[in-house]
Coordinates of C-alpha atoms and ligand atoms in Angstrom, one line a residue:
M248 CA 0.0 0.0 0.0
L249 CA 2.8 2.4 0.9
D250 CA 4.1 2.3 -2.7
V251 CA 0.9 4.0 -3.8
V252 CA 1.1 6.6 -1.0
R253 CA 4.8 7.4 -1.7
G254 CA 4.1 7.6 -5.4
T255 CA 6.6 5.3 -7.1
A256 CA 8.4 7.1 -10.0
N257 CA 6.9 6.0 -13.3
L258 CA 8.6 3.3 -15.2
D259 CA 9.4 5.4 -18.3
H260 CA 11.3 7.8 -16.1
I261 CA 13.2 5.1 -14.3
E262 CA 14.0 3.2 -17.5
G263 CA 15.4 6.4 -19.0
A264 CA 17.6 7.0 -16.0
L265 CA 18.8 3.3 -16.0
N266 CA 19.5 3.4 -19.7
S267 CA 22.0 6.2 -19.1
A268 CA 23.9 3.8 -16.7
L269 CA 23.5 0.5 -18.4
A270 CA 24.3 -0.6 -22.0
P271 CA 21.4 -1.3 -24.4
G272 CA 19.5 -4.5 -23.7
Q273 CA 20.2 -4.6 -20.0
N274 CA 16.8 -3.1 -19.0
V275 CA 14.0 -5.3 -20.1
R276 CA 10.3 -4.4 -20.0
D277 CA 9.1 -7.2 -22.3
P278 CA 6.3 -9.0 -20.3
A279 CA 7.3 -12.5 -21.6
T280 CA 10.8 -12.1 -20.2
A281 CA 9.6 -10.3 -17.0
Q282 CA 7.3 -13.2 -16.3
A283 CA 10.2 -15.5 -15.6
H284 CA 11.0 -13.1 -12.7
A285 CA 7.6 -13.2 -11.1
G286 CA 8.6 -15.3 -8.1
D287 CA 10.7 -17.9 -6.4
W288 CA 9.8 -21.6 -5.5
S289 CA 7.7 -20.5 -2.5
E290 CA 4.0 -20.0 -2.4
A291 CA 4.3 -16.2 -2.0
P292 CA 1.9 -14.5 -4.5
R293 CA 3.7 -14.0 -7.8
T294 CA 3.9 -10.6 -9.5
T295 CA 5.3 -9.9 -12.9
P296 CA 7.6 -6.9 -12.5
G297 CA 7.4 -3.9 -14.9
L298 CA 11.1 -3.8 -15.5
V299 CA 14.1 -6.2 -15.0
A300 CA 17.6 -4.8 -14.9
Y301 CA 20.5 -7.1 -15.7
P302 CA 23.7 -5.3 -14.7
R303 CA 27.0 -7.0 -15.9
T304 CA 29.5 -5.4 -13.5
P305 CA 29.6 -4.5 -9.8
N306 CA 29.7 -0.9 -10.7
E307 CA 26.6 -1.2 -12.8
V308 CA 24.8 -2.8 -9.8
A309 CA 25.9 0.1 -7.7
A310 CA 24.6 2.5 -10.4
V311 CA 21.2 0.9 -10.5
L312 CA 20.9 1.2 -6.7
K313 CA 22.0 4.9 -6.8
I314 CA 19.4 5.7 -9.4
C315 CA 16.6 3.8 -7.6
S316 CA 17.6 5.6 -4.4
E317 CA 17.5 9.0 -6.0
H318 CA 14.1 8.2 -7.5
G319 CA 12.6 6.5 -4.5
Q320 CA 12.1 3.4 -6.7
R321 CA 11.8 0.2 -4.8
L322 CA 13.5 -2.9 -6.1
V323 CA 14.0 -6.6 -5.3
V324 CA 17.3 -8.5 -5.8
Q325 CA 17.0 -11.8 -7.6
G326 CA 19.6 -14.6 -7.7
G327 CA 18.6 -18.0 -9.1
L328 CA 15.0 -17.7 -7.7
T329 CA 15.2 -21.1 -6.0
G330 CA 14.5 -19.6 -2.6
L331 CA 11.7 -21.1 -0.5
A332 CA 10.8 -18.0 1.6
G333 CA 9.5 -15.6 -1.0
G334 CA 12.3 -13.1 -0.5
A335 CA 13.1 -12.6 -4.2
T336 CA 9.4 -12.5 -5.3
P337 CA 8.6 -9.0 -6.5
M338 CA 5.9 -6.9 -4.8
T339 CA 3.7 -4.6 -6.7
S340 CA 5.6 -1.6 -8.1
E341 CA 9.0 -3.0 -7.4
I342 CA 11.4 -3.4 -10.3
V343 CA 13.8 -6.4 -10.4
L344 CA 17.6 -6.3 -10.2
S345 CA 18.7 -9.7 -11.6
L346 CA 22.3 -11.0 -11.0
A347 CA 22.0 -13.5 -13.9
R348 CA 24.5 -11.7 -16.1
L349 CA 27.1 -10.9 -13.3
N350 CA 28.3 -14.5 -13.4
A351 CA 32.0 -14.7 -14.2
I352 CA 34.5 -16.8 -12.2
E353 CA 37.2 -14.2 -12.1
D354 CA 40.2 -15.8 -10.4
L355 CA 41.1 -19.2 -9.0
D356 CA 44.0 -19.3 -6.6
T357 CA 45.2 -22.8 -7.0
V358 CA 48.0 -22.4 -4.4
G359 CA 46.0 -20.8 -1.6
G360 CA 42.7 -22.5 -2.4
T361 CA 40.4 -19.6 -2.9
V362 CA 38.2 -18.4 -5.7
L363 CA 37.0 -14.9 -6.6
V364 CA 33.6 -15.2 -8.2
Q365 CA 30.7 -12.9 -9.3
A366 CA 27.5 -13.2 -7.3
G367 CA 25.4 -14.6 -10.3
A368 CA 27.6 -17.7 -10.9
I369 CA 25.5 -20.9 -10.6
L370 CA 26.6 -23.0 -7.6
E371 CA 27.0 -26.2 -9.7
E372 CA 29.1 -24.4 -12.4
L373 CA 31.4 -23.0 -9.8
A374 CA 31.8 -26.5 -8.1
N375 CA 32.6 -28.1 -11.5
H376 CA 35.1 -25.3 -12.4
V377 CA 37.1 -25.6 -9.2
E378 CA 37.0 -29.4 -9.3
A379 CA 38.6 -29.4 -12.7
A380 CA 41.6 -27.6 -11.0
G381 CA 41.8 -30.1 -8.2
W382 CA 39.9 -28.1 -5.6
Y383 CA 36.5 -28.6 -3.9
F384 CA 33.7 -26.2 -3.0
P385 CA 31.7 -28.2 -0.5
L386 CA 28.3 -26.3 -0.3
D387 CA 25.7 -28.6 -1.9
L388 CA 22.0 -28.5 -2.1
G389 CA 19.2 -29.8 -4.3
A390 CA 18.9 -26.5 -6.1
R391 CA 22.6 -26.6 -7.1
G392 CA 21.8 -26.4 -10.9
S393 CA 20.0 -23.0 -10.6
C394 CA 20.9 -21.2 -7.4
Q395 CA 23.6 -18.6 -7.4
V396 CA 26.5 -18.2 -5.0
G397 CA 25.3 -14.6 -4.2
G398 CA 21.9 -16.1 -3.3
N399 CA 23.6 -18.8 -1.2
A400 CA 25.4 -16.1 0.8
A401 CA 22.4 -13.9 1.1
T402 CA 20.4 -16.8 2.6
N403 CA 23.4 -18.3 4.4
A404 CA 22.5 -21.6 2.7
G405 CA 23.3 -24.9 4.4
G406 CA 22.5 -28.1 2.6
N407 CA 23.9 -31.6 2.7
R408 CA 27.5 -31.2 3.9
V409 CA 27.2 -28.7 6.8
I410 CA 28.0 -31.4 9.3
R411 CA 31.6 -31.4 8.0
F412 CA 32.1 -28.1 6.2
G413 CA 29.7 -25.6 7.8
T414 CA 27.2 -23.3 6.2
M415 CA 27.9 -20.7 3.6
R416 CA 29.0 -18.2 6.3
E417 CA 32.0 -20.5 7.1
L418 CA 32.9 -20.6 3.4
V419 CA 33.0 -16.9 2.6
L420 CA 36.3 -15.2 3.1
G421 CA 35.6 -11.9 1.4
L422 CA 32.6 -10.0 0.0
E423 CA 31.8 -7.1 -2.2
V424 CA 28.5 -5.4 -1.6
A425 CA 26.7 -2.5 -3.4
L426 CA 24.8 -0.4 -0.8
P427 CA 21.3 0.9 -1.4
D428 CA 22.7 4.5 -1.9
G429 CA 25.1 3.3 -4.6
R430 CA 28.4 3.0 -2.7
L431 CA 30.4 -0.1 -3.5
L432 CA 31.9 -1.7 -0.5
T433 CA 34.9 -3.9 -1.6
M434 CA 36.0 -6.3 1.1
L435 CA 37.5 -9.0 -1.0
N436 CA 39.7 -10.4 1.8
R437 CA 41.6 -13.6 0.8
V438 CA 43.3 -14.6 4.0
T439 CA 41.9 -17.0 6.5
K440 CA 42.9 -15.0 9.6
N441 CA 42.0 -11.3 9.7
T442 CA 41.4 -9.5 12.9
T443 CA 41.0 -5.9 11.8
G444 CA 37.9 -4.5 13.4
I445 CA 34.3 -5.4 12.8
D446 CA 33.9 -8.1 10.2
L447 CA 31.3 -6.3 8.1
K448 CA 30.8 -9.1 5.6
H449 CA 28.8 -11.0 8.2
L450 CA 26.2 -8.2 8.2
F451 CA 25.3 -9.1 4.7
I452 CA 25.5 -12.9 4.8
G453 CA 22.1 -14.2 5.8
A454 CA 20.5 -10.7 5.5
E455 CA 18.5 -11.9 2.5
G456 CA 19.3 -8.8 0.4
T457 CA 17.8 -6.3 2.9
L458 CA 21.1 -4.4 3.5
G459 CA 22.9 -4.5 0.2
V460 CA 23.4 -6.4 -3.0
I461 CA 26.3 -8.9 -3.0
T462 CA 28.3 -8.5 -6.2
R463 CA 31.4 -10.6 -5.7
L464 CA 32.7 -13.2 -3.2
V465 CA 36.0 -14.8 -2.2
L466 CA 35.2 -18.4 -1.3
K467 CA 37.3 -20.8 0.7
L468 CA 38.0 -24.1 -1.1
S469 CA 39.0 -27.5 0.3
P470 CA 41.3 -30.0 -1.3
L471 CA 39.4 -32.2 -3.7
P472 CA 38.4 -35.5 -2.0
T473 CA 39.4 -38.4 -4.2
A474 CA 37.6 -41.2 -2.4
S475 CA 34.0 -41.2 -1.2
T476 CA 31.6 -43.8 0.2
T477 CA 27.8 -43.7 0.4
A478 CA 25.4 -45.9 2.3
L479 CA 21.7 -46.1 2.9
C480 CA 20.7 -47.4 6.3
A481 CA 17.3 -48.6 7.5
L482 CA 16.8 -47.9 11.2
P483 CA 14.4 -49.2 13.8
S484 CA 13.7 -45.7 15.3
F485 CA 14.7 -42.1 15.3
D486 CA 16.4 -42.7 18.6
A487 CA 18.7 -45.1 16.8
A488 CA 19.6 -42.3 14.3
T489 CA 20.7 -40.1 17.1
R490 CA 22.9 -42.8 18.4
L491 CA 24.3 -43.6 15.0
V492 CA 25.2 -39.9 14.3
R493 CA 26.9 -39.6 17.7
D494 CA 28.9 -42.8 17.2
L495 CA 29.9 -42.0 13.6
R496 CA 31.0 -38.5 14.5
R497 CA 33.5 -40.0 16.9
S498 CA 34.8 -42.9 14.8
L499 CA 34.4 -41.7 11.2
P500 CA 35.9 -38.2 11.0
S501 CA 35.4 -38.2 7.2
L502 CA 31.6 -38.3 7.6
S503 CA 30.3 -35.5 5.3
A504 CA 26.6 -36.1 5.1
F505 CA 24.0 -37.6 7.5
E506 CA 20.6 -37.2 5.9
V507 CA 17.6 -38.6 7.7
M508 CA 14.3 -39.5 5.9
W509 CA 11.2 -40.7 7.7
A510 CA 9.4 -43.5 5.9
D511 CA 6.7 -41.4 4.3
Y512 CA 9.3 -39.1 2.7
L513 CA 11.3 -42.0 1.2
E514 CA 8.2 -43.8 0.0
T515 CA 6.5 -40.8 -1.5
G516 CA 9.8 -39.6 -3.0
A517 CA 10.3 -43.1 -4.6
E518 CA 6.7 -43.0 -5.9
V519 CA 6.9 -39.6 -7.6
C520 CA 10.4 -40.4 -9.1
G521 CA 9.5 -43.9 -10.2
L522 CA 12.2 -45.5 -8.0
R523 CA 12.1 -49.0 -6.6
L524 CA 12.0 -49.1 -2.8
P525 CA 15.5 -49.8 -1.6
F526 CA 14.7 -52.5 1.0
D527 CA 12.4 -55.5 1.0
D528 CA 10.9 -54.5 4.4
A529 CA 9.6 -51.1 5.4
H530 CA 11.4 -49.3 8.3
P531 CA 10.4 -46.2 10.2
V532 CA 13.5 -44.2 9.5
Y533 CA 16.3 -44.2 6.9
V534 CA 19.7 -42.5 6.9
L535 CA 21.8 -41.6 3.9
L536 CA 25.5 -41.4 4.8
E537 CA 28.5 -40.1 2.9
T538 CA 32.2 -39.9 3.7
L539 CA 34.8 -38.0 1.8
G540 CA 38.5 -38.7 2.0
T541 CA 41.5 -39.6 0.0
D542 CA 42.2 -43.3 0.4
E543 CA 39.5 -45.4 -1.3
H544 CA 40.4 -48.6 0.6
A545 CA 40.7 -47.0 4.0
E546 CA 37.3 -45.1 3.5
Q547 CA 35.5 -48.2 2.5
T548 CA 37.0 -50.3 5.3
A549 CA 36.2 -47.7 7.9
L550 CA 32.6 -47.4 6.8
E551 CA 32.0 -51.1 6.7
T552 CA 33.6 -51.6 10.1
N553 CA 31.4 -48.9 11.6
L554 CA 28.2 -50.2 10.0
E555 CA 28.9 -53.8 10.9
A556 CA 29.1 -52.7 14.5
A557 CA 25.9 -50.7 14.2
L558 CA 24.1 -53.8 12.7
E559 CA 25.4 -56.0 15.5
S560 CA 24.2 -53.6 18.2
G561 CA 20.8 -53.2 16.5
V562 CA 21.2 -49.4 15.8
V563 CA 20.9 -50.2 12.1
A564 CA 18.5 -52.8 10.9
D565 CA 19.6 -53.1 7.3
V566 CA 22.1 -51.3 5.0
I567 CA 23.1 -50.9 1.4
I568 CA 26.6 -49.8 0.7
A569 CA 27.3 -48.2 -2.7
K570 CA 29.9 -50.2 -4.7
S571 CA 30.3 -47.6 -7.5
L572 CA 29.5 -44.0 -8.3
D573 CA 26.3 -45.1 -10.1
D574 CA 25.2 -46.9 -7.0
A575 CA 25.9 -43.8 -4.9
K576 CA 23.8 -41.7 -7.3
R577 CA 21.0 -44.3 -7.0
L578 CA 21.1 -44.0 -3.2
W579 CA 21.2 -40.2 -3.3
A580 CA 18.1 -40.2 -5.6
Y581 CA 15.8 -41.0 -2.7
R582 CA 17.0 -37.9 -0.9
E583 CA 17.1 -35.8 -4.1
S584 CA 13.5 -36.5 -4.8
I585 CA 12.8 -33.2 -3.0
G586 CA 12.8 -31.2 -6.3
E587 CA 10.1 -33.5 -7.7
L588 CA 8.1 -33.5 -4.5
L589 CA 8.0 -29.7 -4.3
G590 CA 6.6 -29.7 -7.8
R591 CA 4.0 -32.4 -7.0
L592 CA 2.8 -31.2 -3.7
K593 CA 2.0 -27.6 -4.7
P594 CA 0.6 -25.5 -3.1
F595 CA 2.8 -26.6 -0.2
A596 CA 4.0 -25.4 3.1
A597 CA 7.7 -26.1 3.4
F598 CA 9.7 -25.7 6.7
D599 CA 13.3 -25.8 7.6
V600 CA 13.1 -25.6 11.4
G601 CA 16.0 -26.1 13.8
I602 CA 15.0 -28.4 16.6
P603 CA 17.2 -29.4 19.6
M604 CA 18.1 -33.1 19.1
P605 CA 16.6 -34.4 22.3
A606 CA 13.2 -32.9 21.3
M607 CA 13.3 -34.0 17.7
D608 CA 11.5 -37.4 18.0
A609 CA 8.6 -36.0 20.0
F610 CA 8.3 -33.0 17.6
V611 CA 8.0 -35.3 14.6
E612 CA 5.6 -37.5 16.4
S613 CA 3.2 -34.8 17.6
V614 CA 3.4 -32.5 14.6
G615 CA 2.8 -35.5 12.3
A616 CA -0.2 -36.6 14.3
E617 CA -1.7 -33.2 14.4
L618 CA -1.3 -32.5 10.7
E619 CA -2.6 -36.0 9.9
R620 CA -5.7 -35.2 12.1
L621 CA -6.3 -31.8 10.6
F622 CA -5.5 -32.7 6.9
P623 CA -6.0 -36.4 6.4
N624 CA -5.9 -36.0 2.6
Q625 CA -2.6 -34.3 2.3
R626 CA 1.0 -35.6 2.5
H627 CA 3.1 -34.6 5.5
L628 CA 6.7 -35.5 4.9
F629 CA 9.6 -35.3 7.4
F630 CA 13.3 -35.3 6.5
G631 CA 16.4 -33.3 7.0
H632 CA 20.0 -32.6 7.8
I633 CA 19.6 -34.1 11.2
G634 CA 23.3 -34.0 12.0
D635 CA 22.8 -30.2 12.3
G636 CA 19.4 -30.5 14.1
N637 CA 17.8 -29.1 10.9
L638 CA 14.4 -30.7 10.2
H639 CA 12.4 -30.2 7.0
V640 CA 8.6 -30.6 6.9
L641 CA 6.8 -30.6 3.6
S642 CA 3.0 -30.6 3.7
G643 CA 0.7 -30.3 0.7
P644 CA -1.2 -29.8 -1.5
H645 CA -3.1 -27.2 0.3
E646 CA -5.5 -25.4 -2.0
S647 CA -6.7 -22.8 0.4
P648 CA -4.4 -20.1 2.1
T649 CA -6.3 -20.8 5.4
S650 CA -5.0 -24.4 5.4
L651 CA -1.5 -23.2 4.7
H652 CA -1.7 -20.8 7.6
E653 CA -3.1 -23.5 9.8
V654 CA -0.1 -25.8 9.0
E655 CA 2.3 -22.9 9.8
R656 CA 0.6 -22.3 13.1
V657 CA 0.9 -26.0 14.1
V658 CA 4.6 -26.3 13.1
Y659 CA 5.8 -22.9 14.5
A660 CA 3.9 -23.3 17.8
A661 CA 5.5 -26.7 18.2
T662 CA 8.9 -25.2 17.3
G663 CA 8.5 -22.6 19.9
R664 CA 7.6 -25.2 22.5
A665 CA 10.7 -27.2 21.6
G666 CA 12.9 -24.2 22.0
G667 CA 13.8 -24.4 18.3
S668 CA 14.5 -21.9 15.5
I669 CA 11.8 -21.2 12.8
S670 CA 14.4 -21.2 10.0
A671 CA 17.6 -23.2 10.0
E672 CA 18.7 -22.4 6.4
H673 CA 16.0 -21.1 3.9
G674 CA 15.6 -17.7 5.6
I675 CA 12.6 -15.6 6.6
G676 CA 11.7 -13.8 3.4
V677 CA 8.0 -12.9 3.4
V678 CA 6.6 -16.3 4.3
K679 CA 8.0 -16.5 7.8
K680 CA 8.1 -12.8 8.6
D681 CA 5.1 -12.9 10.9
F682 CA 6.7 -15.8 13.0
L683 CA 10.1 -14.2 13.5
H684 CA 9.2 -13.2 17.0
F685 CA 9.2 -16.9 17.9
S686 CA 13.0 -17.0 17.4
R687 CA 14.2 -13.4 17.9
S688 CA 13.6 -10.9 20.8
K689 CA 12.2 -7.5 20.5
E690 CA 15.6 -6.0 21.2
E691 CA 17.2 -8.0 18.4
L692 CA 14.4 -7.0 16.0
D693 CA 14.8 -3.3 17.0
L694 CA 18.5 -3.5 16.3
M695 CA 17.9 -5.2 12.9
R696 CA 15.5 -2.4 11.9
A697 CA 18.0 0.3 13.1
I698 CA 20.8 -1.2 10.9
K699 CA 18.3 -1.4 8.0
S700 CA 17.4 2.2 8.3
M701 CA 21.0 3.3 8.6
L702 CA 22.0 1.4 5.4
D703 CA 18.8 2.0 3.4
P704 CA 17.4 5.3 4.7
R705 CA 15.2 5.8 1.6
G706 CA 13.7 2.3 2.1
I707 CA 14.2 1.0 -1.5
L708 CA 15.9 -2.4 -1.2
N709 CA 14.0 -5.7 -0.5
V710 CA 11.6 -3.8 1.7
G711 CA 9.1 -5.9 3.6
R712 CA 11.3 -9.0 3.7
V713 CA 12.6 -10.6 7.0
F714 CA 11.1 -8.0 9.4
P715 CA 8.4 -5.4 9.2
E716 CA 9.8 -2.0 8.4
V717 CA 9.1 0.8 10.7
D718 CA 7.0 2.7 8.2
E719 CA 5.4 -0.4 6.7
Ligands
FAD1492 P1 17.0 -16.3 -4.7 O1 15.9 -17.3 -4.4 O2 17.0 -15.6 -6.0 O3 17.0 -15.2 -3.5 C1 17.0 -15.6 -2.1 C2 17.1 -14.3 -1.3 O4 18.4 -13.8 -1.4 C3 16.1 -13.2 -1.7 O5 15.8 -12.5 -0.5 C4 17.0 -12.4 -2.6 O6 16.5 -11.0 -2.6 C5 18.3 -12.5 -2.0 N1 19.5 -12.4 -2.9 C6 19.7 -13.2 -4.0 N2 20.9 -12.9 -4.6 C7 21.4 -11.8 -3.9 C8 22.6 -11.1 -3.9 N3 23.5 -11.2 -4.9 N4 22.8 -10.1 -3.0 C9 21.8 -9.9 -2.0 N5 20.7 -10.6 -1.9 C10 20.5 -11.5 -2.8 N6 18.5 -24.1 0.9 C11 19.4 -24.5 1.8 O7 20.0 -23.7 2.6 N7 19.7 -25.9 1.9 C12 19.1 -26.8 1.2 O8 19.4 -28.0 1.3 C13 18.2 -26.4 0.2 N8 17.7 -27.3 -0.7 C14 16.8 -26.8 -1.7 C15 16.3 -27.7 -2.6 C16 15.5 -27.3 -3.6 C17 14.9 -28.3 -4.6 C18 15.1 -25.9 -3.7 C19 14.2 -25.4 -4.8 C20 15.6 -25.0 -2.8 C21 16.5 -25.4 -1.8 N9 17.0 -24.5 -0.9 C22 17.9 -25.0 0.1 C23 16.6 -23.1 -0.9 C24 17.5 -22.2 -1.9 O9 18.0 -23.0 -3.0 C25 18.6 -21.6 -1.2 O10 18.1 -20.7 -0.3 C26 19.5 -20.7 -2.2 O11 20.6 -20.3 -1.4 C27 18.9 -19.5 -2.8 O12 19.7 -19.0 -3.8 P2 19.1 -18.2 -5.1 O13 20.3 -17.7 -5.9 O14 18.2 -19.1 -5.8 O15 18.4 -17.0 -4.4
ZN1493 ZN1 17.8 -28.5 3.5

């Protein structure tokens, strides 16, 4: 509503100003193109923007922001649009700043193990590029083929290998950010240790584009693992999964993924992807394990020894160990069915809550039962990166917004009671904004707003995401 009150500058005028800063063809008003920018993967209402700007350099990003700031024109930043929180979905009268053409890999330091990359580079392309040079970028998630490294930093993405390598925050050494007023803040640090005052990059990592636009990043690489093992385990209970992760963390230091799937998730995922069920018998909980190391024989032996012990003690009921890369892919396919499931269960409610491990089992039990009681005709699937206490819940299809809200109420109320966090990795965006108070105090929210108004005094950038603005 406020856009109307403030009187957004008209598009012709903005386009004229932007054309003076960007080369021809970088501002697009064609509705067919703009339609592809109408929203992310969430259920936030889609809006086709009137104009999409595609800057090709960090200075051009800064110039777009400066012009929007001077004209009081609101804009939303878009990376690969794979977000699940609606943060990149345009609101009425916002224009779009897309990072799609700011996507070069500028410099790979093969001695120090760092890479300087532009924000619009696709995660999977970056991973392949550094692997070809014998290095490894460990961030990995289902959206790897479309999400951008800038979007990964803006949401502080997690994914499958956090248990070993940490979230995006741990992988960013340096950052360049264009501020809403058009200043370019170049903080492209390349060294691991740097104690020189406030580490400003952390303000922008996880801020979901509310404070500035990430234009370039220096990322920390790891030596390329040359041996990996993968196994799918069937477990008698979730309690067994907690024991397994505890034991493996101690005795298998190369453990790099520990993904838990409750039976409904694995079975529905197999159904929608046309996969055969992995075991003859059904089990309540499944765990997909991965280790990454350098000695094939040693990795395989360590995994087998650990899993044999787990089978003997009854922690694991059955197991399939991959014998080849193709086998490993087949096992990962059960977990990777998430992309297909998100498409099939639309309109869905998707959650990425952080739940303390001791409370996890009861949480899944009680939330599952309540959702089943309220919505017996929908699917309610539980899975997650349980080594990090990060649980995903996917519930759908819910045709009415009221049902979606009811599901949110059930999940977030239970999260609050469990002392958990309402978002472990996808961010707040617009879809979780009203629930942020479950996880953050009034004092914290006030400070966030104060930082927002200091960096974006004209209120133009990603307004209305994460927290309600003062004047909203
Ligand atoms: P977008 O969706 O385009 O944007 C996300 C937010 O960041 C928006 O608020 C946007 O305004 C802002 N933004 C984007 N680029 C910039 C920039 N350069 N500067 C400032 N702000 C910016 N996430 C996980 O963490 N772990 C998972 O395991 C995971 N699995 C997923 C699986 C699937 C199948 C899908 C569809 C999504 C998954 N996600 C996961 C969510 C999503 O992929 C990540 O949040 C990803 O990091 C978003 O990147 P993006 O480039 O698509 O960002
Ligand atoms: Zn996830």
